[in-house]
Amino acid sequence: MSVSPAVFRGFVNPVDPRPGELRAWAYAPDSVPLQAMPPDWDLLVSGDRLIDTLFDLALDPQCPARRFALHCLYIYAADAIRTQFRAHPRRKLRKLVETAEEEGDDLITTWAHNTRMLLARPDLFNYHDWCEGGLVRHGKRLA
């Protein structure tokens, strides 16, 4: 699945970006490097409002910010599961996992597998892996 990029013209409010802004930035991430974003920007954008946009970006192998989007999916999944779905709806996470399994490549199906593993065994949660990008950087598949 390829998402058509738009021209990135900046964020009106980087703490609360619009889906179109996030999508445009993801195809030109060097225009505003992650280091220039507010602290914990990954945690700020990993919510219900932007998760569909992040999911689309993570599905697109051509997206330059794909790994960032995937990292945000890990944050979203961990947040949902660790709060027993008070933070994010179970139905939404289930739909994302199913779509990832049906449409994704190895990178995104690994996320779906790891999310299912965390659902079954919440003790597998490790903050570094799930919220600081460890699982994305190492491509680790939980057993």
Tab-separated table of C-alpha atoms in Angstrom:
chain	number	residue	atom	x	y	z
A	1	MET	CA	0.000	0.000	0.000
A	2	SER	CA	1.450	3.343	-0.973
A	3	VAL	CA	0.257	6.584	0.534
A	4	SER	CA	0.567	9.560	-1.770
A	5	PRO	CA	2.859	12.136	-0.210
A	6	ALA	CA	1.934	15.794	-0.011
A	7	VAL	CA	4.242	18.763	0.220
A	8	PHE	CA	5.227	19.357	3.826
A	9	ARG	CA	4.658	22.979	4.810
A	10	GLY	CA	5.293	22.577	8.528
A	11	PHE	CA	3.149	21.894	11.569
A	12	VAL	CA	0.586	24.394	12.773
A	13	ASN	CA	1.077	22.841	16.209
A	14	PRO	CA	3.810	20.162	16.408
A	15	VAL	CA	2.505	18.969	19.783
A	16	ASP	CA	-0.833	18.140	18.144
A	17	PRO	CA	-0.233	17.672	14.408
A	18	ARG	CA	-3.027	17.133	11.938
A	19	PRO	CA	-3.101	13.808	10.075
A	20	GLY	CA	-2.273	15.489	6.748
A	21	GLU	CA	0.663	17.328	8.300
A	22	LEU	CA	2.018	14.130	9.822
A	23	ARG	CA	1.637	12.307	6.499
A	24	ALA	CA	3.381	15.082	4.558
A	25	TRP	CA	6.213	15.238	7.127
A	26	ALA	CA	6.671	11.452	6.957
A	27	TYR	CA	7.615	11.738	3.281
A	28	ALA	CA	10.050	14.593	3.980
A	29	PRO	CA	11.239	13.881	7.549
A	30	ASP	CA	14.560	15.645	7.049
A	31	SER	CA	12.699	18.946	6.661
A	32	VAL	CA	12.092	18.879	10.428
A	33	PRO	CA	14.306	16.210	12.015
A	34	LEU	CA	13.011	14.261	14.980
A	35	GLN	CA	15.637	15.926	17.154
A	36	ALA	CA	13.888	19.263	16.496
A	37	MET	CA	10.506	17.947	17.646
A	38	PRO	CA	9.164	18.542	21.155
A	39	PRO	CA	10.416	16.110	23.820
A	40	ASP	CA	8.620	12.749	23.712
A	41	TRP	CA	6.992	13.647	20.397
A	42	ASP	CA	6.614	9.937	19.642
A	43	LEU	CA	4.492	9.540	22.780
A	44	LEU	CA	2.434	12.623	21.919
A	45	VAL	CA	1.469	11.474	18.425
A	46	SER	CA	0.818	7.815	19.307
A	47	GLY	CA	-2.842	8.303	20.182
A	48	ASP	CA	-6.211	7.433	18.717
A	49	ARG	CA	-6.450	10.565	16.562
A	50	LEU	CA	-3.341	9.803	14.502
A	51	ILE	CA	-3.077	6.021	14.743
A	52	ASP	CA	-4.729	5.358	11.361
A	53	THR	CA	-2.304	7.763	9.681
A	54	LEU	CA	0.652	6.182	11.480
A	55	PHE	CA	-0.593	2.722	10.512
A	56	ASP	CA	-0.824	3.710	6.817
A	57	LEU	CA	2.707	5.112	6.968
A	58	ALA	CA	4.026	1.965	8.665
A	59	LEU	CA	2.442	-0.158	5.921
A	60	ASP	CA	4.191	1.792	3.151
A	61	PRO	CA	7.703	0.426	2.418
A	62	GLN	CA	8.431	3.635	0.462
A	63	CYS	CA	7.765	5.951	3.418
A	64	PRO	CA	11.023	7.490	4.719
A	65	ALA	CA	9.553	7.758	8.250
A	66	ARG	CA	8.179	4.223	8.220
A	67	ARG	CA	10.262	3.045	11.167
A	68	PHE	CA	9.114	6.040	13.221
A	69	ALA	CA	5.478	5.195	12.397
A	70	LEU	CA	6.089	1.564	13.361
A	71	HIS	CA	7.676	2.715	16.619
A	72	CYS	CA	4.487	4.690	17.332
A	73	LEU	CA	2.409	1.555	16.678
A	74	TYR	CA	4.438	-0.264	19.336
A	75	ILE	CA	3.774	2.574	21.785
A	76	TYR	CA	0.046	2.521	20.965
A	77	ALA	CA	-0.237	-1.255	21.401
A	78	ALA	CA	1.678	-1.264	24.682
A	79	ASP	CA	-0.361	1.640	26.028
A	80	ALA	CA	-3.630	-0.078	25.129
A	81	ILE	CA	-2.676	-3.434	26.616
A	82	ARG	CA	-0.958	-2.111	29.757
A	83	THR	CA	-3.985	0.049	30.640
A	84	GLN	CA	-6.347	-2.868	29.977
A	85	PHE	CA	-7.805	-0.862	27.071
A	86	ARG	CA	-8.622	2.239	29.076
A	87	ALA	CA	-6.205	4.288	26.933
A	88	HIS	CA	-7.239	2.894	23.541
A	89	PRO	CA	-10.126	0.697	22.393
A	90	ARG	CA	-9.557	-3.052	22.144
A	91	ARG	CA	-11.607	-3.147	18.940
A	92	LYS	CA	-9.305	-0.582	17.286
A	93	LEU	CA	-6.134	-2.450	18.218
A	94	ARG	CA	-7.628	-5.755	17.070
A	95	LYS	CA	-8.525	-4.230	13.676
A	96	LEU	CA	-5.009	-2.827	13.230
A	97	VAL	CA	-3.433	-6.190	14.082
A	98	GLU	CA	-5.728	-8.060	11.686
A	99	THR	CA	-5.066	-5.600	8.868
A	100	ALA	CA	-1.317	-5.819	9.497
A	101	GLU	CA	-1.484	-9.614	9.290
A	102	GLU	CA	-3.473	-9.478	6.038
A	103	GLU	CA	-1.698	-6.648	4.217
A	104	GLY	CA	1.693	-6.174	5.816
A	105	ASP	CA	5.199	-7.245	5.005
A	106	ASP	CA	7.594	-8.802	7.513
A	107	LEU	CA	8.152	-5.559	9.437
A	108	ILE	CA	4.476	-4.915	10.144
A	109	THR	CA	3.514	-8.567	10.628
A	110	THR	CA	6.240	-8.778	13.263
A	111	TRP	CA	4.524	-5.861	15.047
A	112	ALA	CA	1.202	-7.738	14.827
A	113	HIS	CA	2.804	-10.929	16.179
A	114	ASN	CA	4.490	-9.060	19.032
A	115	THR	CA	1.235	-7.295	19.886
A	116	ARG	CA	-0.587	-10.630	20.055
A	117	MET	CA	2.199	-11.985	22.267
A	118	LEU	CA	1.889	-9.019	24.639
A	119	LEU	CA	-1.881	-9.526	24.754
A	120	ALA	CA	-1.357	-13.133	25.772
A	121	ARG	CA	1.544	-12.390	28.111
A	122	PRO	CA	1.603	-8.829	29.477
A	123	ASP	CA	4.751	-9.750	31.431
A	124	LEU	CA	6.634	-9.508	28.108
A	125	PHE	CA	6.404	-5.721	28.353
A	126	ASN	CA	9.773	-4.011	28.487
A	127	TYR	CA	9.733	-0.202	28.313
A	128	HIS	CA	12.908	0.009	26.243
A	129	ASP	CA	11.592	-2.457	23.655
A	130	TRP	CA	8.034	-1.158	23.371
A	131	CYS	CA	8.354	2.583	24.033
A	132	GLU	CA	11.940	3.472	23.184
A	133	GLY	CA	12.161	1.658	19.850
A	134	GLY	CA	14.041	-1.483	20.830
A	135	LEU	CA	11.724	-3.858	18.975
A	136	VAL	CA	11.829	-1.683	15.851
A	137	ARG	CA	15.620	-1.296	15.849
A	138	HIS	CA	16.293	-4.988	16.363
A	139	GLY	CA	13.364	-6.464	14.410
A	140	LYS	CA	12.883	-8.821	17.328
A	141	ARG	CA	10.030	-11.324	17.180
A	142	LEU	CA	8.849	-12.258	20.671
A	143	ALA	CA	8.577	-15.942	21.504
